[in-house]
Amino acid sequence: MRTKPLVGISADRTMIGAHPSHVAGEKYIAAIVDGSQALAMLLPALGERQSADDVLATVDGLLFTGSYSNVEPRRYGGHASAPGTLHDAARDATTLPLLRAAIAAGVPVLAVCRGFQEMNVAFGGTLHQCVHAVAGLNDHRENKQDELDVQYAPSHSITLTRGGLLQRLAGGANEARVNSLHGQGVERLGAGLMTEATAPDGLIEAASVKDARAFALGVQWHPEWRHASDALSTAIFREFGEACRDRMRTRAGYGAASAATQT
């Protein structure tokens, strides 16, 4: 019997040389292994070639990662993207149905940056394709010329929803400081999602799933970066890990009970 839960981590489909490949950033893997105290397994972007039911029967939780690519606008009725925008149709075909199925099945879900945008789209929400071009909203992009520690440094505050999951994880605080490395953002929040945090310009920075059977949180920033040095990031990955452990124990108990019944 495993002593640690197994967390599936969404992968991007990209080219490495001439070869189609499936990749995920090490920072996400490290946050699951060290921050959630779980086993990490990469989920390739194979769409229907690996059914959601088979995936959910295997994992104890799912992490939907950030990415340089954007959700295809046809997935939420948006206008055509600007020329040169990076998309990943294989990832969309994998993550969008899997995310809804996971939450319906009570599998813990943590969604980060693109993953948060996927969560919103999966629940019928829409996205700003260029947040910085929307009147009244700030530029939430990083300066790609900066060193990584500067890019991922806290850049603005967020207001935490009173009584929400994030406020509880933040020890009851009303605000937190987060990094900001995204060009897209939530336009209309999906049905069944609840705002957990907003930026100073009003942009939704986090949401949870109303009436979810297990942990189901999406955040626009990157808590995986230096997660152990930030109290809120630490709390997010710890809580997610505990939810995955609870599912692992429940599944183990169900399996043992089923085996005993058959014998």
Short mmCIF file of C-alpha atoms in Angstrom, two decimals:
data_model
loop_
_atom_site.label_atom_id
_atom_site.label_comp_id
_atom_site.label_asym_id
_atom_site.label_seq_id
_atom_site.Cartn_x
_atom_site.Cartn_y
_atom_site.Cartn_z
CA MET A 1 0.00 0.00 0.00
CA ARG A 2 1.31 3.47 -0.91
CA THR A 3 2.12 5.85 1.92
CA LYS A 4 1.93 8.98 -0.26
CA PRO A 5 -0.85 10.16 -2.58
CA LEU A 6 -0.27 10.21 -6.33
CA VAL A 7 -0.79 13.58 -8.03
CA GLY A 8 -1.16 13.88 -11.78
CA ILE A 9 0.50 17.00 -13.23
CA SER A 10 -0.75 18.33 -16.56
CA ALA A 11 1.86 18.43 -19.32
CA ASP A 12 2.19 20.64 -22.37
CA ARG A 13 2.62 19.14 -25.83
CA THR A 14 5.61 20.79 -27.44
CA MET A 15 8.40 20.07 -29.87
CA ILE A 16 11.87 19.13 -28.65
CA GLY A 17 13.89 19.20 -31.81
CA ALA A 18 11.92 17.21 -34.36
CA HIS A 19 10.06 15.20 -31.71
CA PRO A 20 6.61 15.91 -30.23
CA SER A 21 7.08 15.79 -26.47
CA HIS A 22 5.10 16.20 -23.27
CA VAL A 23 6.68 18.39 -20.62
CA ALA A 24 5.99 20.06 -17.26
CA GLY A 25 8.13 22.54 -15.36
CA GLU A 26 10.24 21.15 -12.54
CA LYS A 27 8.99 23.88 -10.18
CA TYR A 28 5.51 22.30 -10.26
CA ILE A 29 6.89 18.83 -9.70
CA ALA A 30 9.01 20.02 -6.78
CA ALA A 31 6.07 21.80 -5.16
CA ILE A 32 4.03 18.58 -5.26
CA VAL A 33 6.85 16.34 -4.02
CA ASP A 34 8.17 18.69 -1.33
CA GLY A 35 5.25 21.01 -0.59
CA SER A 36 2.38 18.52 -0.78
CA GLN A 37 4.45 15.50 0.28
CA ALA A 38 3.05 13.51 -2.61
CA LEU A 39 4.23 11.42 -5.54
CA ALA A 40 4.28 13.25 -8.86
CA MET A 41 3.14 11.75 -12.18
CA LEU A 42 3.11 13.68 -15.45
CA LEU A 43 -0.08 13.44 -17.51
CA PRO A 44 0.63 13.65 -21.24
CA ALA A 45 -1.65 15.77 -23.39
CA LEU A 46 -3.25 12.88 -25.27
CA GLY A 47 -6.88 13.95 -25.15
CA GLU A 48 -9.36 11.09 -25.53
CA ARG A 49 -6.57 8.55 -26.07
CA GLN A 50 -6.42 8.35 -22.26
CA SER A 51 -9.92 8.56 -20.84
CA ALA A 52 -10.72 10.80 -17.91
CA ASP A 53 -12.21 7.81 -16.08
CA ASP A 54 -8.97 5.86 -16.36
CA VAL A 55 -6.91 8.83 -15.18
CA LEU A 56 -9.20 9.52 -12.23
CA ALA A 57 -9.12 5.86 -11.22
CA THR A 58 -5.33 6.17 -10.93
CA VAL A 59 -4.62 9.51 -9.23
CA ASP A 60 -5.42 10.99 -5.82
CA GLY A 61 -5.24 14.58 -7.03
CA LEU A 62 -4.55 16.76 -10.07
CA LEU A 63 -2.37 19.84 -10.55
CA PHE A 64 -3.15 21.91 -13.64
CA THR A 65 -0.01 23.93 -14.35
CA GLY A 66 0.86 27.24 -15.88
CA SER A 67 2.20 27.39 -19.43
CA TYR A 68 3.50 29.74 -22.10
CA SER A 69 0.52 28.72 -24.24
CA ASN A 70 -3.01 30.10 -24.01
CA VAL A 71 -6.37 28.35 -24.12
CA GLU A 72 -7.72 28.45 -27.67
CA PRO A 73 -10.39 31.20 -27.80
CA ARG A 74 -12.84 28.91 -29.63
CA ARG A 75 -13.13 27.06 -26.33
CA TYR A 76 -14.92 30.04 -24.76
CA GLY A 77 -16.38 31.87 -27.74
CA GLY A 78 -13.60 34.45 -27.90
CA HIS A 79 -12.35 36.32 -30.96
CA ALA A 80 -9.36 35.03 -32.92
CA SER A 81 -6.03 35.41 -31.16
CA ALA A 82 -3.40 37.88 -32.28
CA PRO A 83 -0.92 36.46 -34.81
CA GLY A 84 1.91 34.58 -33.11
CA THR A 85 -0.11 33.62 -30.00
CA LEU A 86 0.99 30.23 -28.72
CA HIS A 87 -1.75 27.63 -28.32
CA ASP A 88 -1.74 23.98 -27.29
CA ALA A 89 -4.81 22.24 -28.72
CA ALA A 90 -3.71 18.87 -27.36
CA ARG A 91 -3.52 20.24 -23.84
CA ASP A 92 -6.94 21.91 -24.14
CA ALA A 93 -8.44 18.61 -25.32
CA THR A 94 -6.95 16.90 -22.28
CA THR A 95 -7.35 19.33 -19.41
CA LEU A 96 -10.75 20.91 -20.02
CA PRO A 97 -12.83 17.70 -19.85
CA LEU A 98 -10.54 16.18 -17.21
CA LEU A 99 -10.92 19.16 -14.92
CA ARG A 100 -14.71 19.02 -14.88
CA ALA A 101 -14.69 15.23 -14.48
CA ALA A 102 -12.21 15.42 -11.60
CA ILE A 103 -14.25 17.90 -9.61
CA ALA A 104 -17.46 15.96 -10.24
CA ALA A 105 -15.72 12.79 -9.00
CA GLY A 106 -14.41 14.46 -5.83
CA VAL A 107 -10.77 14.39 -6.90
CA PRO A 108 -8.77 17.28 -5.35
CA VAL A 109 -7.76 19.91 -7.91
CA LEU A 110 -5.24 22.74 -7.75
CA ALA A 111 -5.07 24.95 -10.86
CA VAL A 112 -2.29 27.51 -11.42
CA CYS A 113 -2.15 30.37 -13.97
CA ARG A 114 -3.14 28.71 -17.29
CA GLY A 115 -4.67 25.99 -15.15
CA PHE A 116 -6.86 28.60 -13.44
CA GLN A 117 -7.92 29.92 -16.83
CA GLU A 118 -8.73 26.34 -17.87
CA MET A 119 -10.85 25.95 -14.75
CA ASN A 120 -12.78 29.08 -15.64
CA VAL A 121 -13.33 27.99 -19.25
CA ALA A 122 -14.32 24.46 -18.16
CA PHE A 123 -17.11 26.01 -16.09
CA GLY A 124 -18.35 28.21 -18.94
CA GLY A 125 -16.38 31.37 -18.16
CA THR A 126 -14.54 33.65 -20.60
CA LEU A 127 -11.06 35.19 -20.73
CA HIS A 128 -9.45 38.54 -21.47
CA GLN A 129 -6.84 37.68 -24.09
CA CYS A 130 -4.78 40.80 -23.36
CA VAL A 131 -5.45 42.08 -19.85
CA HIS A 132 -3.13 45.06 -20.32
CA ALA A 133 -5.27 46.27 -23.26
CA VAL A 134 -8.51 46.34 -21.27
CA ALA A 135 -9.51 49.77 -19.99
CA GLY A 136 -9.25 49.97 -16.21
CA LEU A 137 -7.04 46.90 -15.83
CA ASN A 138 -3.33 46.92 -15.11
CA ASP A 139 -0.50 45.21 -16.96
CA HIS A 140 -0.06 41.88 -15.14
CA ARG A 141 2.82 40.64 -17.27
CA GLU A 142 6.36 40.11 -16.06
CA ASN A 143 9.44 41.70 -17.62
CA LYS A 144 11.01 38.72 -19.39
CA GLN A 145 14.37 40.47 -19.40
CA ASP A 146 14.56 40.33 -15.59
CA GLU A 147 16.17 37.46 -13.71
CA LEU A 148 13.73 34.78 -12.63
CA ASP A 149 13.80 35.76 -8.96
CA VAL A 150 12.76 39.27 -10.01
CA GLN A 151 10.07 38.03 -12.40
CA TYR A 152 8.58 35.82 -9.67
CA ALA A 153 8.91 38.32 -6.84
CA PRO A 154 5.67 39.63 -5.26
CA SER A 155 4.43 42.48 -7.42
CA HIS A 156 0.97 43.43 -6.13
CA SER A 157 -1.49 42.78 -3.35
CA ILE A 158 -4.68 40.75 -3.53
CA THR A 159 -7.80 41.16 -1.43
CA LEU A 160 -8.99 37.85 0.00
CA THR A 161 -12.70 37.10 0.06
CA ARG A 162 -14.04 37.20 3.61
CA GLY A 163 -14.78 33.70 4.87
CA GLY A 164 -13.25 32.06 1.79
CA LEU A 165 -10.86 29.15 1.49
CA LEU A 166 -7.87 31.38 0.73
CA GLN A 167 -8.54 33.64 3.68
CA ARG A 168 -8.59 30.57 5.93
CA LEU A 169 -5.32 29.36 4.44
CA ALA A 170 -3.89 32.84 4.99
CA GLY A 171 -4.70 32.62 8.70
CA GLY A 172 -7.61 35.06 8.48
CA ALA A 173 -5.66 37.84 6.75
CA ASN A 174 -7.55 40.22 4.48
CA GLU A 175 -4.70 40.68 2.00
CA ALA A 176 -1.66 38.91 0.60
CA ARG A 177 1.17 39.74 -1.79
CA VAL A 178 1.60 37.66 -4.95
CA ASN A 179 3.68 37.54 -8.11
CA SER A 180 2.17 38.32 -11.52
CA LEU A 181 3.27 36.68 -14.78
CA HIS A 182 0.22 36.49 -17.03
CA GLY A 183 -1.14 38.24 -20.10
CA GLN A 184 -4.59 36.67 -20.01
CA GLY A 185 -7.11 36.69 -17.19
CA VAL A 186 -10.67 35.99 -16.17
CA GLU A 187 -13.26 38.10 -17.96
CA ARG A 188 -16.50 36.40 -16.86
CA LEU A 189 -16.31 33.92 -14.01
CA GLY A 190 -17.68 30.49 -14.81
CA ALA A 191 -20.95 29.25 -13.31
CA GLY A 192 -20.41 27.49 -10.01
CA LEU A 193 -17.11 29.24 -9.27
CA MET A 194 -16.67 31.62 -6.32
CA THR A 195 -14.19 34.48 -6.23
CA GLU A 196 -11.48 33.90 -3.63
CA ALA A 197 -9.26 36.92 -4.33
CA THR A 198 -9.07 40.04 -6.49
CA ALA A 199 -6.24 42.31 -7.62
CA PRO A 200 -6.29 46.08 -6.94
CA ASP A 201 -7.73 46.67 -10.42
CA GLY A 202 -10.59 44.25 -9.74
CA LEU A 203 -9.25 41.36 -11.83
CA ILE A 204 -10.19 37.99 -10.30
CA GLU A 205 -7.01 36.35 -9.03
CA ALA A 206 -8.40 33.16 -7.50
CA ALA A 207 -11.58 31.11 -7.38
CA SER A 208 -12.88 27.95 -5.78
CA VAL A 209 -15.64 25.59 -6.89
CA LYS A 210 -18.90 26.00 -5.02
CA ASP A 211 -20.10 22.79 -3.37
CA ALA A 212 -17.06 20.82 -4.56
CA ARG A 213 -16.70 17.45 -2.83
CA ALA A 214 -12.97 18.01 -2.34
CA PHE A 215 -10.32 20.73 -2.51
CA ALA A 216 -10.86 22.67 -5.77
CA LEU A 217 -8.91 25.94 -6.05
CA GLY A 218 -7.54 27.98 -8.93
CA VAL A 219 -5.04 30.84 -8.58
CA GLN A 220 -3.73 33.21 -11.22
CA TRP A 221 -0.30 33.68 -9.66
CA HIS A 222 2.49 31.13 -9.17
CA PRO A 223 2.56 29.74 -5.61
CA GLU A 224 4.87 26.93 -6.72
CA TRP A 225 7.79 29.36 -7.06
CA ARG A 226 9.86 29.28 -3.84
CA HIS A 227 6.74 27.81 -2.22
CA ALA A 228 8.50 27.01 1.04
CA SER A 229 9.48 30.65 1.61
CA ASP A 230 5.93 32.06 1.41
CA ALA A 231 3.37 31.28 4.11
CA LEU A 232 0.32 31.30 1.82
CA SER A 233 2.03 29.18 -0.84
CA THR A 234 3.12 26.72 1.82
CA ALA A 235 -0.43 26.52 3.14
CA ILE A 236 -1.92 26.00 -0.34
CA PHE A 237 0.30 23.04 -1.19
CA ARG A 238 -0.01 21.56 2.29
CA GLU A 239 -3.82 21.74 2.19
CA PHE A 240 -3.90 20.28 -1.30
CA GLY A 241 -1.62 17.45 -0.17
CA GLU A 242 -3.86 16.69 2.80
CA ALA A 243 -6.90 16.54 0.52
CA CYS A 244 -5.05 14.11 -1.75
CA ARG A 245 -4.09 11.99 1.27
CA ASP A 246 -7.72 11.90 2.37
CA ARG A 247 -8.74 10.63 -1.06
CA MET A 248 -5.97 8.03 -1.02
CA ARG A 249 -7.14 6.73 2.36
CA THR A 250 -10.77 6.70 1.25
CA ARG A 251 -9.92 4.77 -1.90
CA ALA A 252 -7.78 2.32 0.08
CA GLY A 253 -10.60 1.77 2.56
CA TYR A 254 -13.12 1.25 -0.22
CA GLY A 255 -10.80 -1.19 -1.95
CA ALA A 256 -10.25 -3.18 1.22
CA ALA A 257 -13.98 -3.27 1.96
CA SER A 258 -14.74 -4.38 -1.59
CA ALA A 259 -12.14 -7.16 -1.41
CA ALA A 260 -13.52 -8.37 1.90
CA THR A 261 -17.04 -8.46 0.46
CA GLN A 262 -15.90 -10.54 -2.52
CA THR A 263 -14.15 -13.06 -0.28
#
